[in-house]
N, CA, C and O atoms as a DFTB+ gen file, in Angstrom:
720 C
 N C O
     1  1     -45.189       9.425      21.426
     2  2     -43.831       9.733      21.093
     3  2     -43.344      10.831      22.020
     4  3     -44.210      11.621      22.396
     5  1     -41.959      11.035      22.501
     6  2     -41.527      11.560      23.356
     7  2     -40.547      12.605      22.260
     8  3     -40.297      12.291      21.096
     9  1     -40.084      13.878      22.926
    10  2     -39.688      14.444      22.051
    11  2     -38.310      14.981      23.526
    12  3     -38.373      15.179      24.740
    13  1     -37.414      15.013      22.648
    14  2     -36.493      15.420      23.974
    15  2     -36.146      16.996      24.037
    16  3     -35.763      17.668      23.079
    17  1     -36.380      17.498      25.495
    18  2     -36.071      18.455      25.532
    19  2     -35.011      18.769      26.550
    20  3     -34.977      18.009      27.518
    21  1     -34.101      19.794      26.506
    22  2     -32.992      20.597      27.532
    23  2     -33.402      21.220      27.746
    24  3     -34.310      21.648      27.034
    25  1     -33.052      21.803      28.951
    26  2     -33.376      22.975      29.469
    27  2     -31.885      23.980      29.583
    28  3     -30.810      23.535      29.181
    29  1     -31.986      25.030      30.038
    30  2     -30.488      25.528      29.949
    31  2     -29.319      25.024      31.133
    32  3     -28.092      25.014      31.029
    33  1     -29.877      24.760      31.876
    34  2     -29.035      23.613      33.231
    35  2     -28.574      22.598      32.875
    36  3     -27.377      22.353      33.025
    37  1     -29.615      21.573      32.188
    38  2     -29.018      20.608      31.158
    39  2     -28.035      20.356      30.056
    40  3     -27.332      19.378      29.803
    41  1     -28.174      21.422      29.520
    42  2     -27.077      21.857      28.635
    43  2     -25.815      22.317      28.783
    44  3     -24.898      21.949      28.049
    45  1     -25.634      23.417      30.044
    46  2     -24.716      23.750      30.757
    47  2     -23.911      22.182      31.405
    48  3     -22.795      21.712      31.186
    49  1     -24.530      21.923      31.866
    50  2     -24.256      20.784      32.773
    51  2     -23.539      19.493      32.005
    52  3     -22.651      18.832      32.542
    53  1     -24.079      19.219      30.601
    54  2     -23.346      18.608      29.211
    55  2     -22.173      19.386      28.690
    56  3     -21.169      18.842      28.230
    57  1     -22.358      20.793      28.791
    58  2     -20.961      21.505      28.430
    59  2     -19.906      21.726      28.973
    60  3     -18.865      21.998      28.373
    61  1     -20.080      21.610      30.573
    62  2     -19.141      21.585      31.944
    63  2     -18.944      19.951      31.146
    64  3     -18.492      20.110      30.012
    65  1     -19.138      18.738      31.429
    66  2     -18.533      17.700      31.464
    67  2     -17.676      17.533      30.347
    68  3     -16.621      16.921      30.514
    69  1     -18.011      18.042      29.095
    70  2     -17.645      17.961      27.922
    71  2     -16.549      18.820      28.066
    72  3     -15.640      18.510      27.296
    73  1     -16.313      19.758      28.753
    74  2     -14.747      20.372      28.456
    75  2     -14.479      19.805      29.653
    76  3     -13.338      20.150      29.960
    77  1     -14.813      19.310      30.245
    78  2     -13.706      18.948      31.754
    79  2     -13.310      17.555      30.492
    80  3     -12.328      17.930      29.851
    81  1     -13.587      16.736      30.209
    82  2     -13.092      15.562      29.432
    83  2     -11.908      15.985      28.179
    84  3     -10.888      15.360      27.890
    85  1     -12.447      17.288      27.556
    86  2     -11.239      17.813      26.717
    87  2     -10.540      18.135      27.482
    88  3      -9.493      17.556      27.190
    89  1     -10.340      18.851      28.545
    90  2      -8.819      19.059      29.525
    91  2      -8.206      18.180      29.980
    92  3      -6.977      18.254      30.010
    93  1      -8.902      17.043      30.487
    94  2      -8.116      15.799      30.815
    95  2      -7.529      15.658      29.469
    96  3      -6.310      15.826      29.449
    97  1      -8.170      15.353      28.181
    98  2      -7.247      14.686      27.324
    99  2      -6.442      15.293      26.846
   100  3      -5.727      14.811      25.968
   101  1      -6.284      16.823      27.381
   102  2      -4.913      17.788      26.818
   103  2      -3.735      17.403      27.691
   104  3      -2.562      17.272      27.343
   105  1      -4.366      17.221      29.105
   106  2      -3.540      17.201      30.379
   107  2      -3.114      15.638      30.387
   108  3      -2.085      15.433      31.031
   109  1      -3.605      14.696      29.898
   110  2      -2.985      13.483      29.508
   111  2      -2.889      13.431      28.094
   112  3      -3.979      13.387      27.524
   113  1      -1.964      13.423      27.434
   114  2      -2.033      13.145      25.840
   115  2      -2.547      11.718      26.059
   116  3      -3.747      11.697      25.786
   117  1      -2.222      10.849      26.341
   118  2      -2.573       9.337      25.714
   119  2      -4.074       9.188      25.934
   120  3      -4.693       8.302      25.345
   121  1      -4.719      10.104      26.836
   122  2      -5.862       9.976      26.940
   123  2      -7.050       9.938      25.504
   124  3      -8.052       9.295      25.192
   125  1      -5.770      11.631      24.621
   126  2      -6.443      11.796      23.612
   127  2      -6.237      10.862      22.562
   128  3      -7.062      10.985      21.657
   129  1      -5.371       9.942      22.395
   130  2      -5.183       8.963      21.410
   131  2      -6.471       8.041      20.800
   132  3      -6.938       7.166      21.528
   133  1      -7.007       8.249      19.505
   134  2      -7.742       7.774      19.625
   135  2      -7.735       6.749      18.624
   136  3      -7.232       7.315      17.654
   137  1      -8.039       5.403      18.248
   138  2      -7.582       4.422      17.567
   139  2      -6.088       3.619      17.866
   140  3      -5.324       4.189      18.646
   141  1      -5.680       2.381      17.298
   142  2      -4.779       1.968      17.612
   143  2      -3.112       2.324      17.106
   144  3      -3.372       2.970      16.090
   145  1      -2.312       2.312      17.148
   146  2      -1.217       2.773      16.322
   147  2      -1.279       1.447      15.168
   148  3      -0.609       1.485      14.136
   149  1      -2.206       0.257      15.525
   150  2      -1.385      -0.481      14.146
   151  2      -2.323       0.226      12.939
   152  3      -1.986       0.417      11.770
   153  1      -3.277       0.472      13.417
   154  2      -4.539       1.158      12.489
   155  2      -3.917       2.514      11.550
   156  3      -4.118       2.561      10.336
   157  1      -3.232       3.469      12.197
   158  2      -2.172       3.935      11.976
   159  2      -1.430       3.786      10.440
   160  3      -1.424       4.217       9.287
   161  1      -0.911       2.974      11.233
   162  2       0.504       2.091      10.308
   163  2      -0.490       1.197       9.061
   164  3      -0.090       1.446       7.924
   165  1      -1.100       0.702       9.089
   166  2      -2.023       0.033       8.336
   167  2      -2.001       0.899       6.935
   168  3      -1.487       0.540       5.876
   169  1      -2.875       2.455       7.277
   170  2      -3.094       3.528       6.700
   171  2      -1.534       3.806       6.022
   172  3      -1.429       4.284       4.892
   173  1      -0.607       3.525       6.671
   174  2       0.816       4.250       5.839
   175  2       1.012       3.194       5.334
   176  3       1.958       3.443       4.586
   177  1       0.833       2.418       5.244
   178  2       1.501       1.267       4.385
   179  2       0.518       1.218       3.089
   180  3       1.022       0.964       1.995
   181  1      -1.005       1.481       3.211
   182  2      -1.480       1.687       2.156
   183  2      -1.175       2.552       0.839
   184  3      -1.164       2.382      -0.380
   185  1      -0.903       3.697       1.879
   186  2      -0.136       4.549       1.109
   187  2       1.328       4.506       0.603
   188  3       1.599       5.500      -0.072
   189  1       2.039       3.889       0.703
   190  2       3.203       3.070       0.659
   191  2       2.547       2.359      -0.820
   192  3       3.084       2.366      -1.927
   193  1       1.325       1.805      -0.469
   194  2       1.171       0.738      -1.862
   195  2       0.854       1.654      -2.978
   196  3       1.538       1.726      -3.999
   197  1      -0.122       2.293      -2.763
   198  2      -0.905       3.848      -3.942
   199  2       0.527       4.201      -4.433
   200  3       0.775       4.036      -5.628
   201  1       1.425       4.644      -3.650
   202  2       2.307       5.413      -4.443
   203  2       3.542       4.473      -5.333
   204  3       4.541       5.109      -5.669
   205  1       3.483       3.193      -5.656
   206  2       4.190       2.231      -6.052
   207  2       3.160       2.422      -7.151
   208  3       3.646       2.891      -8.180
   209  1       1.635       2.131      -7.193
   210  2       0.711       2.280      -8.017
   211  2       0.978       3.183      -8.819
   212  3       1.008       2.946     -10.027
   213  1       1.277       4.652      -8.216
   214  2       1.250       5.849      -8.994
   215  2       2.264       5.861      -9.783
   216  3       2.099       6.443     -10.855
   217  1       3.475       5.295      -9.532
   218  2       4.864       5.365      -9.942
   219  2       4.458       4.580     -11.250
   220  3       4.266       5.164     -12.317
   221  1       4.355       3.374     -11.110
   222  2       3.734       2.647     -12.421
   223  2       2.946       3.296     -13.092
   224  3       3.383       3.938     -14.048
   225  1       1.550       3.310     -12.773
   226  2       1.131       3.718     -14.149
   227  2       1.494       5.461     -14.469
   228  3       0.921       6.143     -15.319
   229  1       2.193       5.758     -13.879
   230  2       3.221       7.218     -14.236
   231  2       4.287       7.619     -15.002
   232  3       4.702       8.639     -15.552
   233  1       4.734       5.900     -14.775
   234  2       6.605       5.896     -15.047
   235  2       7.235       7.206     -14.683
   236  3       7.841       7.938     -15.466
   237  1       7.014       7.433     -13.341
   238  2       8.131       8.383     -12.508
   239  2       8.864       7.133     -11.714
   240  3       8.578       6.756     -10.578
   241  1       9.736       6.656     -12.461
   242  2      10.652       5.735     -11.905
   243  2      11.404       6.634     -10.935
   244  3      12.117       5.869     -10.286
   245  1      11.645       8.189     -10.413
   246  2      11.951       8.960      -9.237
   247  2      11.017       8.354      -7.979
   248  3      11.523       8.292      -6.859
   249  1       9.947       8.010      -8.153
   250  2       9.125       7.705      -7.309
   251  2       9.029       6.334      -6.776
   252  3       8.774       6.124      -5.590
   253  1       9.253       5.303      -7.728
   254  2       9.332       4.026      -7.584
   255  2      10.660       3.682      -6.774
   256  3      10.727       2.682      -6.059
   257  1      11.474       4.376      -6.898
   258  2      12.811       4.317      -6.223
   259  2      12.498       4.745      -4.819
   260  3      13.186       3.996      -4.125
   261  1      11.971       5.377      -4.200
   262  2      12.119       6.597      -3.603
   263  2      11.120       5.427      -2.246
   264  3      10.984       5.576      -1.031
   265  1      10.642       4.411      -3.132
   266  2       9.641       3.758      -1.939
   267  2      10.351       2.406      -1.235
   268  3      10.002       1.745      -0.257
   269  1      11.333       2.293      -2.016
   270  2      12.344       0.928      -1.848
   271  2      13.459       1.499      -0.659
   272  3      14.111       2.540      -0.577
   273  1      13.347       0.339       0.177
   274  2      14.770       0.826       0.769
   275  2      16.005       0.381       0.589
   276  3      16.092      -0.794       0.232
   277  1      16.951       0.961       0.727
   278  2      18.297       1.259      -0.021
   279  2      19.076      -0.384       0.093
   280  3      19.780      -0.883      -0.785
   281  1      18.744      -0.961       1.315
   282  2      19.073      -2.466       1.040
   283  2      18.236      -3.263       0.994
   284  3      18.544      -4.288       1.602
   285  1      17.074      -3.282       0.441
   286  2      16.332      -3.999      -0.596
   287  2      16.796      -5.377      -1.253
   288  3      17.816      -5.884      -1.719
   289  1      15.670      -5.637      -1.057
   290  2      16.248      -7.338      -2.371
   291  2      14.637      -7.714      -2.917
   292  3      13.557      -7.801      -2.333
   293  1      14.969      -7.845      -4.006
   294  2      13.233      -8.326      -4.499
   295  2      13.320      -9.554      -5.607
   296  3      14.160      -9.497      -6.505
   297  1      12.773     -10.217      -5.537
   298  2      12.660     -12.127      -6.848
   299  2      11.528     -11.761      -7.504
   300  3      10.353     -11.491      -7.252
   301  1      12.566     -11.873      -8.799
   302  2      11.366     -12.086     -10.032
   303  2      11.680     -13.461     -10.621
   304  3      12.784     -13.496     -11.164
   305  1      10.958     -14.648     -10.652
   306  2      11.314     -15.448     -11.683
   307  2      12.525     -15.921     -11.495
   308  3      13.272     -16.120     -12.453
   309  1      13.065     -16.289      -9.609
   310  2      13.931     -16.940      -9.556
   311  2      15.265     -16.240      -9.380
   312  3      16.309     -16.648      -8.873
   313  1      14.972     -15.144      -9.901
   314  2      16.484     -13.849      -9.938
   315  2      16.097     -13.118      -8.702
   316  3      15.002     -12.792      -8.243
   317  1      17.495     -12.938      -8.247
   318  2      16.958     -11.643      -6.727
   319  2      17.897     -10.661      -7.316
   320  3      18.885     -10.787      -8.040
   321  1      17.163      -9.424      -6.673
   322  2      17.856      -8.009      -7.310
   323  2      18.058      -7.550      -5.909
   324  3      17.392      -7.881      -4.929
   325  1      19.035      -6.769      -5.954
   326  2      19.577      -6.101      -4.613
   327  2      19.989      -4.893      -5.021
   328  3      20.874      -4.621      -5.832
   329  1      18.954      -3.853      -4.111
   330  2      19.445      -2.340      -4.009
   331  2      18.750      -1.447      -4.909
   332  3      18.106      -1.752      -5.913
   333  1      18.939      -0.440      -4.475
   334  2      17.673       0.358      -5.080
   335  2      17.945       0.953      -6.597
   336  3      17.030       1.446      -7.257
   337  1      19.119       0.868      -7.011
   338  2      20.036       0.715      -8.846
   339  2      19.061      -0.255      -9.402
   340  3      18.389      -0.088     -10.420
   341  1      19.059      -1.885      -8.168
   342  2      18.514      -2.792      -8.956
   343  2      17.008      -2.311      -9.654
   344  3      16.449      -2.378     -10.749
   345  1      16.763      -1.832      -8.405
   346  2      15.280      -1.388      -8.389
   347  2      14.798      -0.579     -10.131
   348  3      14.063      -0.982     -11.032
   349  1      15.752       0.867      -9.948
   350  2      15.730       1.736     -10.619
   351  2      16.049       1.062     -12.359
   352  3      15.498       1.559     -13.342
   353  1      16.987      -0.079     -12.444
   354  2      17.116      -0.970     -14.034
   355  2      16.100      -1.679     -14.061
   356  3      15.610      -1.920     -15.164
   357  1      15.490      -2.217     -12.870
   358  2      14.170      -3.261     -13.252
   359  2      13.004      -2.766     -13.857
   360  3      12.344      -3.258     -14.772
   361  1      12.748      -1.165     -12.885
   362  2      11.702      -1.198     -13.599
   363  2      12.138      -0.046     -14.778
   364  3      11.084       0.014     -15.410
   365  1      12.493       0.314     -15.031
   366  2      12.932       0.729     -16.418
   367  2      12.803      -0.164     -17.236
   368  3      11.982       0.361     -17.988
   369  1      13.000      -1.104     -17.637
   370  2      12.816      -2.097     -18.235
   371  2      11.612      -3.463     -17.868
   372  3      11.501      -4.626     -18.254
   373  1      11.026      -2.778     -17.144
   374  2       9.316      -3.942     -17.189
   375  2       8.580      -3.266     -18.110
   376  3       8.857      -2.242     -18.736
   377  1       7.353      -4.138     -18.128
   378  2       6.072      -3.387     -19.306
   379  2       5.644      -1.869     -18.478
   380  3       5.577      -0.854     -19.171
   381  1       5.423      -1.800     -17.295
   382  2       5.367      -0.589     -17.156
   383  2       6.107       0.624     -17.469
   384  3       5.749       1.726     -17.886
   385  1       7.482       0.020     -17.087
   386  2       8.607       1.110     -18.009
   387  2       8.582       1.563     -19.417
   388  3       8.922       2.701     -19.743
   389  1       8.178       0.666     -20.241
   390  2       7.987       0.738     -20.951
   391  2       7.044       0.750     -22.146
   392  3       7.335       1.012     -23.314
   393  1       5.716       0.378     -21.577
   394  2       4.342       1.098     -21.856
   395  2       3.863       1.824     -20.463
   396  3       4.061       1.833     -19.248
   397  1       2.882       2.592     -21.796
   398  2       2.016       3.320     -20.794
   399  2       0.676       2.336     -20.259
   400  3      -0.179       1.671     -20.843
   401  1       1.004       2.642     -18.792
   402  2      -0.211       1.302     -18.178
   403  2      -0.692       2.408     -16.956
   404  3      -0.128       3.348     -16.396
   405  1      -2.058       1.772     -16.854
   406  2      -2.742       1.625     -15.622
   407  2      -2.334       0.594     -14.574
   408  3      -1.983      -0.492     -15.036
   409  1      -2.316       0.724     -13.345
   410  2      -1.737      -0.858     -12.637
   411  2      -3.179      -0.466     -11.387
   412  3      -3.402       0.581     -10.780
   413  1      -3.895      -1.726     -11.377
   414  2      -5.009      -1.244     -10.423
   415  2      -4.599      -2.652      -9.368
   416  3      -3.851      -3.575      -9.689
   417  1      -5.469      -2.460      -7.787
   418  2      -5.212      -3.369      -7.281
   419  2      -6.444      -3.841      -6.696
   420  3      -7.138      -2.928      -6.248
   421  1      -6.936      -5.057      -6.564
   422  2      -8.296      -5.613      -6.034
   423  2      -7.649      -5.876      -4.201
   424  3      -7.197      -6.825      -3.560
   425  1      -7.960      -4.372      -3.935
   426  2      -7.736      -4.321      -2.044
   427  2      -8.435      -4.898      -1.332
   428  3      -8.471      -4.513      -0.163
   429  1      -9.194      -5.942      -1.703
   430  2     -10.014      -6.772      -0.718
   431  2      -9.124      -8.018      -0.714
   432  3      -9.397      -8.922       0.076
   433  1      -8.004      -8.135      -1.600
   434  2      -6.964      -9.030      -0.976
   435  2      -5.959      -8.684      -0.421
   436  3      -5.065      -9.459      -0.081
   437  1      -5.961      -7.558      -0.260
   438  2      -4.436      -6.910       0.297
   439  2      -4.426      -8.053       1.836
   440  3      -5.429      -8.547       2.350
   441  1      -3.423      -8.179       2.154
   442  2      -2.872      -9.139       3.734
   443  2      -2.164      -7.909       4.169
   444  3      -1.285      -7.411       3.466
   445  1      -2.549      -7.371       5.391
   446  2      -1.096      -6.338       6.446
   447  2      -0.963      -6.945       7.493
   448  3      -1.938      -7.002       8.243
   449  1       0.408      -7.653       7.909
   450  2       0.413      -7.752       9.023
   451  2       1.700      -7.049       9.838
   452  3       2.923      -7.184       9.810
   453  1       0.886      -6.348      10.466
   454  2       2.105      -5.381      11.291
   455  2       3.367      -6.000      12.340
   456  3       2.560      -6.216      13.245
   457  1       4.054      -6.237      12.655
   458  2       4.924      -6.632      13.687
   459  2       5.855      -5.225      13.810
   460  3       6.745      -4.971      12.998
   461  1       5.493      -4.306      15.011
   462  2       6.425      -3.533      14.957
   463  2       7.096      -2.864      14.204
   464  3       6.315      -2.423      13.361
   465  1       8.467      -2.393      13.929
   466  2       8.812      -1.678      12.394
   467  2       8.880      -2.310      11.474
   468  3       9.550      -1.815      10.568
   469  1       8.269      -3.648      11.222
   470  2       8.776      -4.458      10.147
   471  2       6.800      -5.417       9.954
   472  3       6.141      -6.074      10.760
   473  1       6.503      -4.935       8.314
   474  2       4.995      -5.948       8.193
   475  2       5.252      -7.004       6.947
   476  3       6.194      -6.831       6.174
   477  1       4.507      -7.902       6.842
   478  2       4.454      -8.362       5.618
   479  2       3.444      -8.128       5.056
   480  3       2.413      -8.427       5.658
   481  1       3.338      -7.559       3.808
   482  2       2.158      -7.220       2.940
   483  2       1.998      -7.978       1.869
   484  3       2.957      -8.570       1.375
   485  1       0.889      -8.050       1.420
   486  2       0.371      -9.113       0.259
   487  2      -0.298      -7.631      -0.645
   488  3      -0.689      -6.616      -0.068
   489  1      -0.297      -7.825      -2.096
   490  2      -1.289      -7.277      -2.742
   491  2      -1.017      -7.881      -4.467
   492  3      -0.256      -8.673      -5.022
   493  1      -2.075      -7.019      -4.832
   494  2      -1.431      -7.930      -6.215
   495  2      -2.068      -7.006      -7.049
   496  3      -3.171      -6.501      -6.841
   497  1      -1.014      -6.720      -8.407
   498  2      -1.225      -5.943      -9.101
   499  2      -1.824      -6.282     -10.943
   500  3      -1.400      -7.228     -11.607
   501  1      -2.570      -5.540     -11.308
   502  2      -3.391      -5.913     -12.993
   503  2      -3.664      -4.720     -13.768
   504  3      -4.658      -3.999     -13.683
   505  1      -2.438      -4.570     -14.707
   506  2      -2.248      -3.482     -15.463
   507  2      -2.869      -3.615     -16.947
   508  3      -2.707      -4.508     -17.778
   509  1      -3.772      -2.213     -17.015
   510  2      -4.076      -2.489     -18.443
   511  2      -3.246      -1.151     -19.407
   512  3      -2.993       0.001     -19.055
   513  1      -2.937      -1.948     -20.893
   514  2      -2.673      -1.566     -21.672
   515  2      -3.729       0.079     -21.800
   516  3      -4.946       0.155     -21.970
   517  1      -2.795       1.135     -21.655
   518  2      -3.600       2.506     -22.125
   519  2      -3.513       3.197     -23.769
   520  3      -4.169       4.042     -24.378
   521  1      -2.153       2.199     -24.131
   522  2      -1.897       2.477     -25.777
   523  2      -2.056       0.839     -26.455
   524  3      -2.400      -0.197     -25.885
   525  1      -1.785       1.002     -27.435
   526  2      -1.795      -0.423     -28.262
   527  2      -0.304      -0.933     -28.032
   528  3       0.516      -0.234     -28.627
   529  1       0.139      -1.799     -27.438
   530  2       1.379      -2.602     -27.440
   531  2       1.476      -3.342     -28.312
   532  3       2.610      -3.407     -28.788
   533  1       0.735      -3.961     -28.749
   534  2       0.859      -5.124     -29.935
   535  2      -0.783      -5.726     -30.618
   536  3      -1.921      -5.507     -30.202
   537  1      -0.538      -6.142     -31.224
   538  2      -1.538      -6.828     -31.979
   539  2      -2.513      -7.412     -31.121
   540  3      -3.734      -7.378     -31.273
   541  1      -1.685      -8.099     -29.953
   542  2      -2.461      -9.332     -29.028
   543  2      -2.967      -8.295     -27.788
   544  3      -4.011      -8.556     -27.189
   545  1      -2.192      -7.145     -27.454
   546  2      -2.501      -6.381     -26.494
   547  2      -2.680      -5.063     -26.997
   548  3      -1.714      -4.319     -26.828
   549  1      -4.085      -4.391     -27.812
   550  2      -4.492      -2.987     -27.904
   551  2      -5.023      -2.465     -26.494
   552  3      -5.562      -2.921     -25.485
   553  1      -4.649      -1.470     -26.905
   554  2      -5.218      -0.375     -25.634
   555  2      -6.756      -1.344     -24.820
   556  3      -7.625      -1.962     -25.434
   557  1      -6.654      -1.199     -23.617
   558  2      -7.841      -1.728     -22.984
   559  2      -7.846      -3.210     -22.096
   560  3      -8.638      -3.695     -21.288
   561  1      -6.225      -3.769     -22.823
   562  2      -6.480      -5.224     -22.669
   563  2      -5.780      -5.200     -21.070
   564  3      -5.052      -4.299     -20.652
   565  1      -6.071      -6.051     -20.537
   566  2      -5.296      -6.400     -18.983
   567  2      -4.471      -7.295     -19.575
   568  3      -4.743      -8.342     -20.162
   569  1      -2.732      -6.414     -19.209
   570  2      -1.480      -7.338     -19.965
   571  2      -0.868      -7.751     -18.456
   572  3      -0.153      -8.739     -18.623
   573  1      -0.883      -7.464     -17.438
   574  2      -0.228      -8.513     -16.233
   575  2      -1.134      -8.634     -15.098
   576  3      -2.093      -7.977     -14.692
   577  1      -0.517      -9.696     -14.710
   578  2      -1.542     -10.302     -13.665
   579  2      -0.139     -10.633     -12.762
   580  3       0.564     -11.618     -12.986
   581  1       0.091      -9.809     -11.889
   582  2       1.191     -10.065     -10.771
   583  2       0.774      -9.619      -9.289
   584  3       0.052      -8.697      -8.907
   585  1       1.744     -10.956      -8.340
   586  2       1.638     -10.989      -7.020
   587  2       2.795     -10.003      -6.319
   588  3       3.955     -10.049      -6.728
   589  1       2.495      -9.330      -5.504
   590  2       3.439      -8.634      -4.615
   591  2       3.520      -9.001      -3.272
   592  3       2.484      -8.614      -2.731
   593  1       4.215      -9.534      -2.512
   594  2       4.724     -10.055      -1.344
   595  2       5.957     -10.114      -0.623
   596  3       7.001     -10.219      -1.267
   597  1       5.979     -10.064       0.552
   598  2       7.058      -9.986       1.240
   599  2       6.959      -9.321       2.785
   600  3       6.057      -9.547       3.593
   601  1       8.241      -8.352       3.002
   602  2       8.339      -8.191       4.187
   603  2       8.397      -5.840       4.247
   604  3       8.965      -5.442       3.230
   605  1       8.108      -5.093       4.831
   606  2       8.667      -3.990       4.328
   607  2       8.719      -3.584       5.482
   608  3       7.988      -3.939       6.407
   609  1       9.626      -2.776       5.516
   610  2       9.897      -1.790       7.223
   611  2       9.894      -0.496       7.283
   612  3       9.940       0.204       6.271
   613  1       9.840      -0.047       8.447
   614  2       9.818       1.755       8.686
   615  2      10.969       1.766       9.121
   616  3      11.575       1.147       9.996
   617  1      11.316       2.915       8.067
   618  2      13.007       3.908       8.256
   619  2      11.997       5.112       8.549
   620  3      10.923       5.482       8.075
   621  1      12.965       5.596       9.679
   622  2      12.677       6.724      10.081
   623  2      11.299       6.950      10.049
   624  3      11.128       8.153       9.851
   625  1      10.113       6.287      10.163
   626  2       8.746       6.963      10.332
   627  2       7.999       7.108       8.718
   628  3       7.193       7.982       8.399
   629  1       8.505       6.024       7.854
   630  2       8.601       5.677       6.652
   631  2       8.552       4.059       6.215
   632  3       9.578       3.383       6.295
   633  1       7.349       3.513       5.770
   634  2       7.650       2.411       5.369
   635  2       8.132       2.501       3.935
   636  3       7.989       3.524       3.266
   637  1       8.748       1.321       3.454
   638  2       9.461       1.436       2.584
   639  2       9.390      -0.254       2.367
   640  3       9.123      -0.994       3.314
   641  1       9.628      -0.697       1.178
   642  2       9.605      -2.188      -0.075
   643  2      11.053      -2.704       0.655
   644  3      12.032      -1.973       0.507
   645  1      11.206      -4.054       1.501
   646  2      12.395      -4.214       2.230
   647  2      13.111      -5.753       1.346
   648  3      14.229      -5.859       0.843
   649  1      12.135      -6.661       1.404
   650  2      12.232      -8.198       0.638
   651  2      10.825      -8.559       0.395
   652  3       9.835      -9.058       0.931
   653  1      11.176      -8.145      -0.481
   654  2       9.928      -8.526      -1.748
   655  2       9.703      -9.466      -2.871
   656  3      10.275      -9.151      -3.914
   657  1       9.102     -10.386      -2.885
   658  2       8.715     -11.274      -4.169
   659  2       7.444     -10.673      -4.997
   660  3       6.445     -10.094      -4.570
   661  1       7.855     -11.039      -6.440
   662  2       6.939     -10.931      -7.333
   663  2       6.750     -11.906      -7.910
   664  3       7.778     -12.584      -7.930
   665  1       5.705     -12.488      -8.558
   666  2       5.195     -13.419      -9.095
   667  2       3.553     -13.341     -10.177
   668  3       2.756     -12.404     -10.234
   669  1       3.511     -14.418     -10.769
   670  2       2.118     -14.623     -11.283
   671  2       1.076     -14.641     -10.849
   672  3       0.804     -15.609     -10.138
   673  1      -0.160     -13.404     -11.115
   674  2      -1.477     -13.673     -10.377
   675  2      -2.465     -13.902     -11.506
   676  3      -3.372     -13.109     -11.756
   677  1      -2.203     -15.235     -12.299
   678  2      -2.924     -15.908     -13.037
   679  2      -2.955     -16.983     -13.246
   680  3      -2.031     -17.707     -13.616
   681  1      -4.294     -17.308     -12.985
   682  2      -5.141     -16.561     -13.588
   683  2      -6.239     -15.522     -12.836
   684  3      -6.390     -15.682     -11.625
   685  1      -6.743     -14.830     -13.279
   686  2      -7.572     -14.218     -12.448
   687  2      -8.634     -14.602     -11.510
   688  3      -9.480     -15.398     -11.919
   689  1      -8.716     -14.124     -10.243
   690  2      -8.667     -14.864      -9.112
   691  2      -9.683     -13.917      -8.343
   692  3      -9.222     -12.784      -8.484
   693  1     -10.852     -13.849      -7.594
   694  2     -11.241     -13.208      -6.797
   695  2     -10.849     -14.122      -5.558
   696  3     -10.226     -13.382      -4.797
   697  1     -10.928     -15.333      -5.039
   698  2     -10.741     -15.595      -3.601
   699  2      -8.901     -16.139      -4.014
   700  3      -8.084     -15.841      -3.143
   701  1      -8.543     -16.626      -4.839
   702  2      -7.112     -17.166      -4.886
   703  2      -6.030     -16.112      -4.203
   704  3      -5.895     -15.074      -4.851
   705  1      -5.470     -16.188      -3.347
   706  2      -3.791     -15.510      -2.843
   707  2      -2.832     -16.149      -3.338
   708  3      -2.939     -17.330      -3.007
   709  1      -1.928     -15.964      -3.979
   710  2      -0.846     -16.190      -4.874
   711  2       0.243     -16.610      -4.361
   712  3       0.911     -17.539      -4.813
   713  1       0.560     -15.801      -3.150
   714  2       1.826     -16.432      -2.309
   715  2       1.589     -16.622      -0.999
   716  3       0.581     -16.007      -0.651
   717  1       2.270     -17.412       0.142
   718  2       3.355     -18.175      -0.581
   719  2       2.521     -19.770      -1.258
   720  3       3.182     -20.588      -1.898
């Protein structure tokens, strides 16, 4: 077995190259770029989804608003809603608005596909009851099984919910995608 050793020339000589490579990448920024920008964007759009998550099982409908953009259109069940009012009456009035829920998402189906300021995202959301809603749904039970899809864009360095469909993700599905 070989055991590696430096000597202090060696080391020097690794530390000269090693900052001559950090000065280039100060003296070229793009040098220092490291990963892709869609990789990037990928990451904000996730976060884009978490905080739709958070809004739900939060009911800070301030927040749920706040991720939609202002000319928005989203289909539930055949109805399209337009604008972020729509936004702000819809979900006031879904089961999340109106129970207290968990909304979790199985991210090994999420779809991102980036095109520039504009992606279409897939995910799909399964909220469980955290109080007793009813007889058929006590605390614990998984009361929706819904698809989220569409198109969303960056305002200003911001993605944001642009045309969006919702739909049924039932029954429960590990390989099934829901839309289109």
């Amino acid at each position: 077995m070989e055991t590696g050793e430096m000597n202090r020339r060696a080391l020097l000589r690794k530390g000269a190259v090693g900052a001559g490579m950090g000065a280039a990448a100060l003296a070229v920024p793009g040098l220092a770029h490291a990963g892709n920008p869609t990789s990037e964007q990928t990451g904000e759009i996730y976060q884009l989804q978490a905080a739709f998550h958070r809004a739900k099982s939060h009911q800070d409908i301030d927040l749920m608003v706040s991720v939609w953009a202002r000319d928005c259109t989203f289909e539930v069940g055949g109805t399209t809603f337009t604008g972020r009012d729509a936004v702000r009456t819809f979900f006031l009035g879904s089961g999340s608005g109106l129970h207290q829920r968990m909304s979790f998402v199985p991210s090994f189906k999420d779809q991102i596909e980036v095109a520039g300021e504009t992606a279409f995202l897939y995910f799909e959301c399964h909220d469980v009851a955290l109080t007793d809603e009813s007889a058929t749904a006590p605390a614990g039970t998984i009361v929706t099984h819904l698809f989220n899809a569409g198109t969303i864009r960056n305002v200003k360095g911001k993605w944001l919910f642009w045309h969006m469909h919702f739909g049924s993700a039932a029954p429960l599905s590990v390989d099934h995608i829901y839309y289109p």
